[in-house]
Coordinates of C-alpha atoms in Angstrom, one line a residue:
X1 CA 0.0 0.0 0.0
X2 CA 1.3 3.1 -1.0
X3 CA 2.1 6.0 2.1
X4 CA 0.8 9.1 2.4
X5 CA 3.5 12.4 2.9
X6 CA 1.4 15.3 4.7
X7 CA 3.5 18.8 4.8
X8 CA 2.2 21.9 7.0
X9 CA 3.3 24.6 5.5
X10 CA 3.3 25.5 1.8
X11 CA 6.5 28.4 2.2
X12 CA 9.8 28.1 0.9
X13 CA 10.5 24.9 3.3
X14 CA 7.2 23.5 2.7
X15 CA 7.4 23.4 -0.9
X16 CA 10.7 22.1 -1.0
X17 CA 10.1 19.4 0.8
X18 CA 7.3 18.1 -0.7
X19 CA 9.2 18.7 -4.3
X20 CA 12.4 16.9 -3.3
X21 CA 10.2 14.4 -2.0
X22 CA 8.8 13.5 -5.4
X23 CA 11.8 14.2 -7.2
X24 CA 13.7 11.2 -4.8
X25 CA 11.7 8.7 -6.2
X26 CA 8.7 8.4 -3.6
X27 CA 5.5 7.3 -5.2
X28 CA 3.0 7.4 -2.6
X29 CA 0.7 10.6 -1.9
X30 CA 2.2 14.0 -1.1
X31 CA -0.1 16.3 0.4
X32 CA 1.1 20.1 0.6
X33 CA -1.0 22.3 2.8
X34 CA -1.0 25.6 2.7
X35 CA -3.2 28.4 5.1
X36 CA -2.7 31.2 2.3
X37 CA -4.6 31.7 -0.3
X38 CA -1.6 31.8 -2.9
X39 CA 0.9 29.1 -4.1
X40 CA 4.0 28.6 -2.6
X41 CA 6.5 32.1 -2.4
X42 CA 9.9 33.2 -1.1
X43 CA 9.5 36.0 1.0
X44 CA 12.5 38.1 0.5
X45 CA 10.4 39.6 -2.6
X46 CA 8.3 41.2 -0.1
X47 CA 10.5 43.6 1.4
X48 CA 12.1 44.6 -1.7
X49 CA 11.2 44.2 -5.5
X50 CA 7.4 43.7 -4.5
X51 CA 7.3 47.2 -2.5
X52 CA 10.0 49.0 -4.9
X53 CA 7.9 48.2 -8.1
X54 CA 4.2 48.2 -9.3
X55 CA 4.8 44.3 -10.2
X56 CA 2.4 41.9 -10.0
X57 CA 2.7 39.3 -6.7
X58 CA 3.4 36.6 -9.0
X59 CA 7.1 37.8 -9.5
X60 CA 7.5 35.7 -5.9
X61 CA 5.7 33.0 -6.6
X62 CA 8.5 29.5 -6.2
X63 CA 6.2 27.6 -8.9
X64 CA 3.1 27.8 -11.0
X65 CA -0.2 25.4 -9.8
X66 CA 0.7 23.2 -12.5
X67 CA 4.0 22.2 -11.4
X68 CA 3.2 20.7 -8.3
X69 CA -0.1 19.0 -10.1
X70 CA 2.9 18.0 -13.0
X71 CA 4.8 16.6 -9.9
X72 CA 1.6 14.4 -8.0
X73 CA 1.6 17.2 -5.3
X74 CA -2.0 18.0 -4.2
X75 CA -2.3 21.7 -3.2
X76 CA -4.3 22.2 -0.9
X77 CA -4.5 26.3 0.0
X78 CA -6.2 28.2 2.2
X79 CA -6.5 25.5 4.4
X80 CA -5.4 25.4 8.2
X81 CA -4.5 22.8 10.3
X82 CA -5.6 22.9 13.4
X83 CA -4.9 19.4 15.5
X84 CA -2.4 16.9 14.9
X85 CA -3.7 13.4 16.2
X86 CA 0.1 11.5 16.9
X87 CA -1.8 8.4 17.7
X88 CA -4.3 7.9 14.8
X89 CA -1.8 9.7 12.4
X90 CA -4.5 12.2 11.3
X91 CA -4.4 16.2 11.1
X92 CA -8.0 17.7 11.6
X93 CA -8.2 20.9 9.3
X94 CA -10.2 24.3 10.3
X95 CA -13.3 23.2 8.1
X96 CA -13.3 19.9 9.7
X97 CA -11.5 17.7 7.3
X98 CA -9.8 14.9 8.4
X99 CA -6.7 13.5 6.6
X100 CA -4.6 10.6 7.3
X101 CA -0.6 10.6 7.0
X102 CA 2.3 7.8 7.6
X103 CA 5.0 10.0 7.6
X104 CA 4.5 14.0 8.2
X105 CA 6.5 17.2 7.6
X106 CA 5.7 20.5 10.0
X107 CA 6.8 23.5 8.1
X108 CA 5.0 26.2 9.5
X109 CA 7.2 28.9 9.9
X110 CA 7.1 31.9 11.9
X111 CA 5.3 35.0 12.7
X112 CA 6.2 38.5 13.5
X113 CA 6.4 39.3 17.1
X114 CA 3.7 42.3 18.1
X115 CA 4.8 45.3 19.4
X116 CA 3.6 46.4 23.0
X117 CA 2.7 50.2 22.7
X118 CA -0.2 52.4 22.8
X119 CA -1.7 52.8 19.2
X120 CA -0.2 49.5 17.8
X121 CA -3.7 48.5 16.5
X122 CA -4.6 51.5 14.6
X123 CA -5.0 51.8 11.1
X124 CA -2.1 52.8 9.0
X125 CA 0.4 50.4 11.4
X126 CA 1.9 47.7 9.0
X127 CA 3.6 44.9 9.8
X128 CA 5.2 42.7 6.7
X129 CA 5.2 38.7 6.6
X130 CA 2.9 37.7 3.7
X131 CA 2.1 38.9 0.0
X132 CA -1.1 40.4 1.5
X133 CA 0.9 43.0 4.2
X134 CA 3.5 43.7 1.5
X135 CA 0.5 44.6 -1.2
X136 CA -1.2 47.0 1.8
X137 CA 2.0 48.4 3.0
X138 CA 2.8 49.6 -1.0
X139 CA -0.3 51.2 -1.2
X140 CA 0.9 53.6 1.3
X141 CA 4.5 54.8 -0.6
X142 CA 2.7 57.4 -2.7
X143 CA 5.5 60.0 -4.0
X144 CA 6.2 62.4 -0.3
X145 CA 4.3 60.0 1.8
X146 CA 6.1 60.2 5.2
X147 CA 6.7 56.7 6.6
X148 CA 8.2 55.6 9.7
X149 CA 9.7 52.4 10.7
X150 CA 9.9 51.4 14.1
X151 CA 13.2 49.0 14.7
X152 CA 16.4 49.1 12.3
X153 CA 16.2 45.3 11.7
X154 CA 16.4 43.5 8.1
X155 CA 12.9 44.4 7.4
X156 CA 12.7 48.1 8.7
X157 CA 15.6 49.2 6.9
X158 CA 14.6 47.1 3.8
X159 CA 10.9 48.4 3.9
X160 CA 12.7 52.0 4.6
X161 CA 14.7 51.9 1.9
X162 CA 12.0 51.1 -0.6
X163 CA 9.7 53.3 0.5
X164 CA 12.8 56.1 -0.3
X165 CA 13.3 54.8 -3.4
X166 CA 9.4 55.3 -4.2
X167 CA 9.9 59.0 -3.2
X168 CA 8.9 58.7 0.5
X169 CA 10.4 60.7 3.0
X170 CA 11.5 58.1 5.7
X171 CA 12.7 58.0 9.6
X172 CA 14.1 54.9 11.1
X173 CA 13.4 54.5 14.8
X174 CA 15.8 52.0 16.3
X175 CA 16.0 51.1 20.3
X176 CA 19.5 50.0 20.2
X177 CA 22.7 52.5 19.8
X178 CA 22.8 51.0 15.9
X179 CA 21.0 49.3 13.6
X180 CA 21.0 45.4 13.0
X181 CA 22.6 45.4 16.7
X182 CA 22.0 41.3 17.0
X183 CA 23.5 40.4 13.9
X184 CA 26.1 41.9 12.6
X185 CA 29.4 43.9 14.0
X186 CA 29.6 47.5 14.9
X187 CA 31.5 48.2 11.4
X188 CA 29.0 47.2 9.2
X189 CA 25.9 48.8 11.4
X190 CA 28.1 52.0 10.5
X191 CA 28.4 51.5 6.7
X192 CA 24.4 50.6 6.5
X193 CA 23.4 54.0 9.1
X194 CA 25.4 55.8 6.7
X195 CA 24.2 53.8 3.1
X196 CA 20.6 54.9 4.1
X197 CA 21.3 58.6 5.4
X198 CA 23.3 59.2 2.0
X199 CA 20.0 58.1 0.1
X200 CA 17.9 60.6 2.5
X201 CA 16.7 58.2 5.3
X202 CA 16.4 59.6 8.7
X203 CA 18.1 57.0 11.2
X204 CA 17.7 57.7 14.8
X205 CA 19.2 55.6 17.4
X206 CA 19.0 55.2 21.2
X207 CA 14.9 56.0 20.6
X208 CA 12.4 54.2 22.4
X209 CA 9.3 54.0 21.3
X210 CA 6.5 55.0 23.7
X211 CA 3.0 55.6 21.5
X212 CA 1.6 55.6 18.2
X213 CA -0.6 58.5 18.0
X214 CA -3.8 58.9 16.2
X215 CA -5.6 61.5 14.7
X216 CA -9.5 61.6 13.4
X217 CA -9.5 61.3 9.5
X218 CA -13.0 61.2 8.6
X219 CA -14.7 60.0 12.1
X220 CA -11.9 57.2 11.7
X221 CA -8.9 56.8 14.3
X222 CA -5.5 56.4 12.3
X223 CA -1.9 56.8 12.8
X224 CA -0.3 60.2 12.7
X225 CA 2.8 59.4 13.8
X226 CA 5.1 57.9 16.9
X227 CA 6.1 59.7 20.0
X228 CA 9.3 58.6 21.7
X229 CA 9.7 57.9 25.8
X230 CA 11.2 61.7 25.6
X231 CA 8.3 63.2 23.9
X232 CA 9.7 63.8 20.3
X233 CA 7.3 63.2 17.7
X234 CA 7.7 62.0 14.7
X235 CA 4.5 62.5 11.8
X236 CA 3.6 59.8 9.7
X237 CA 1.3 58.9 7.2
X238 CA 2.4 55.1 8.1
X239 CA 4.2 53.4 10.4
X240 CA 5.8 49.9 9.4
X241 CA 6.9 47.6 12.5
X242 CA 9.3 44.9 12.0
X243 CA 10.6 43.8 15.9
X244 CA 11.4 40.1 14.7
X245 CA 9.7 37.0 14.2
X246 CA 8.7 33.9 16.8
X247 CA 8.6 30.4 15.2
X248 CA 5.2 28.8 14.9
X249 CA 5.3 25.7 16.7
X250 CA 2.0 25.9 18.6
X251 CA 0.5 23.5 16.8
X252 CA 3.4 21.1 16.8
X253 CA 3.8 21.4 20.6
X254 CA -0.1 21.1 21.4
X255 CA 0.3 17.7 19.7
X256 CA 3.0 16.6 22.5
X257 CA 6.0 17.4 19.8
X258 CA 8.9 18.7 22.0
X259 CA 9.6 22.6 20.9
X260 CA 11.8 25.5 22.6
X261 CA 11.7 28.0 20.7
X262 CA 11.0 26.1 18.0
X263 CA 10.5 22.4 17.0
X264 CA 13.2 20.2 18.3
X265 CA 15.0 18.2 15.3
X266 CA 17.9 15.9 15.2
X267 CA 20.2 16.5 12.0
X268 CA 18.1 14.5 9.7
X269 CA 15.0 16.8 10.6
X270 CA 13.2 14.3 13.2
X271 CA 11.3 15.1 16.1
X272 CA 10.7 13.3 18.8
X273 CA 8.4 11.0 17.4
X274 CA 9.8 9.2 14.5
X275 CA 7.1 9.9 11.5
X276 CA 7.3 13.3 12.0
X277 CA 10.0 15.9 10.7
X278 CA 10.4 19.5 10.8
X279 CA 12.1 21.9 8.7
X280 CA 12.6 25.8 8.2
X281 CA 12.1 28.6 11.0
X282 CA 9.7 26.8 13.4
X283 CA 13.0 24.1 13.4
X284 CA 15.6 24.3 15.9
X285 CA 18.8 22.4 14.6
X286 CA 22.1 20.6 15.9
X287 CA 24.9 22.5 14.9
X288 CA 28.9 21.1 15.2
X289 CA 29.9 24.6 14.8
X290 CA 28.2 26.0 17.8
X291 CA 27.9 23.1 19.7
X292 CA 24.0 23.3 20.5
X293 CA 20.7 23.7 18.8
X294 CA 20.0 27.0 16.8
X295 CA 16.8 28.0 14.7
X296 CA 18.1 30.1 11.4
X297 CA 15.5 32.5 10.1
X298 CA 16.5 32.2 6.5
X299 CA 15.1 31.3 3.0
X300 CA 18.6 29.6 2.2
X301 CA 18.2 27.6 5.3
X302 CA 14.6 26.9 5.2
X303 CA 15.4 25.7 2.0
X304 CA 18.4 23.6 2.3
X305 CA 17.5 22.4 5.4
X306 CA 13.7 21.0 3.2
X307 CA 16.0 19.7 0.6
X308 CA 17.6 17.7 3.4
X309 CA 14.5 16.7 5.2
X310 CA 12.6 15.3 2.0
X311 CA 15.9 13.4 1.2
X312 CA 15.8 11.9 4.5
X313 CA 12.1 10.6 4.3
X314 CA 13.2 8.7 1.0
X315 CA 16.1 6.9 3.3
X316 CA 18.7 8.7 1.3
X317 CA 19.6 11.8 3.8
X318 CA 22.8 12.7 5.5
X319 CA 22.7 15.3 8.6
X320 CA 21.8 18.7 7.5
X321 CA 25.0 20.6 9.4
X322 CA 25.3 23.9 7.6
X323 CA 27.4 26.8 8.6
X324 CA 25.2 29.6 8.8
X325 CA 25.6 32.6 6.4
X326 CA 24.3 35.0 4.5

């Protein structure tokens, strides 16, 4: 009897998975489930070609519908899973569908953290993790809009600089004394504060954040712009968050999966119960180099790292031990 693959998660790791899966010779069913409404897409699009340009979203878009039919994949989108049965080997979907796996993959990636502050929920406060924020967020970069992004992270000073290149006139807001403070050395926090002021960006440091401020447009609340702990205001017309991302292992860890801070794999991409495997940013890894587990937030690794995973199902995988880079 032939087995049934089940993948949560129809990103960049998702898709992988279930391609590499097909492509190393396994003939059973693959099932690639996806909570969006759109095929499989690579995010880094999102924060920079999709917001610079008036393109459509397909320019992200890994593969067309057809490949995965081509490839025996059934796509299932806008679908979301909401229980995991270990026992019966079944995944109960939102509508109440029921479908059995042998062997399943948990790719569900991550989601951005919320920021804690007065006027966080009003309109004309973005955050950016799917095609949908990226779309709304690009309606906002008319020519002289005035955008402010809150944190000087990958995203904000991606989304900062192509709101600038659309003609916006753009502050960057970061906590820390520079930007991209967790990730990279003092020298190269310099050469990006200076990159974005040279191209007009306003990048303030050493700012905390203490409200979003609203003003009535129409009998409507919306943003007006962000007050710091010292009272300085800054205007806006929008305000773009991007504080960092959590993995999403909820579902995985309601099931009895072990997870800290993320879904707990061995180097083949096995949890704690042997028919299921994990892959991507809800995936904490074993690494040589570092000598304990470490969850990369990466389309290289949540690719890779798939590749290695749908390898493994088909008994052909070697430990996925990747020094991480970018």
């Amino acid at each position: 009897m032939n087995e049934t693959i089940i993948v949560v998660g129809a990103g960049q790791a998702g898709s992988w998975s279930a391609l590499i899966i097909r492509a190393e010779g396994f003939h059973g069913r693959v099932i690639l489930i996806g909570e969006e409404p759109y095929p499989p897409y690579e995010r880094p699009p999102l924060s920079k070609k999709l917001l610079v340009t008036d393109e459509n979203f397909e320019q992200a878009i890994l593969h067309g519908k057809n490949h995965y039919a081509d490839q025996r994949i059934e796509l299932r989108l806008g679908c979301r899973v909401d229980r995991i049965d270990r026992t019966e080997r079944q995944i109960r979907l939102s509508n109440s569908d029921v479908f059995s796996y042998d062997r399943l993959v948990i790719a569900t990636g991550s989601k951005v953290k919320k920021i804690q502050l007065p006027g966080a929920d009003l309109p004309g406060v973005y955050y950016l993790r799917n095609i949908d924020d990226s779309l709304a967020i690009r309606r906002t970069l008319a020519s002289e809009a005035r955008v402010v992004v809150i944190r000087g992270g990958y995203i904000g000073l991606e989304v900062a600089a192509a709101a600038r290149a659309r003609g916006c006139s753009v502050t960057v807001l970061e906590s820390q004394d520079r930007v991209m403070n967790r990730v990279v050395a003092p020298e190269m926090s310099k050469f990006l504060t200076t990159l974005h002021r040279e191209n007009g960006i306003n990048v303030h440091t050493n700012v905390e954040c203490a409200e979003i401020r609203s003003k009535q447009n129409s009998g409507a609340d919306r943003a007006e712009g962000v007050a710091s702990a010292d009272d300085t205001f800054f205007p806006a017309d929008a305000v773009v968050i991007g504080i960092g991302v959590s993995p999403r292992d909820g579902l995985a860890s309601a099931a009895g999966i072990a997870c800290d801070d993320g879904i707990i794999v061995d180097g083949l991409g096995r949890t704690n119960d042997p028919n299921v495997f994990a892959a991507g940013d809800a995936a904490r890894q074993p690494s040589s180099l570092y000598g304990r587990r470490i969850r990369l937030e990466s389309w290289q690794n949540a690719q890779n790292q798939a590749i290695a995973v749908g390898q493994s199902l088909c008994g052909r995988g070697v430990p996925y031990d990747a020094v991480p880079g970018f």
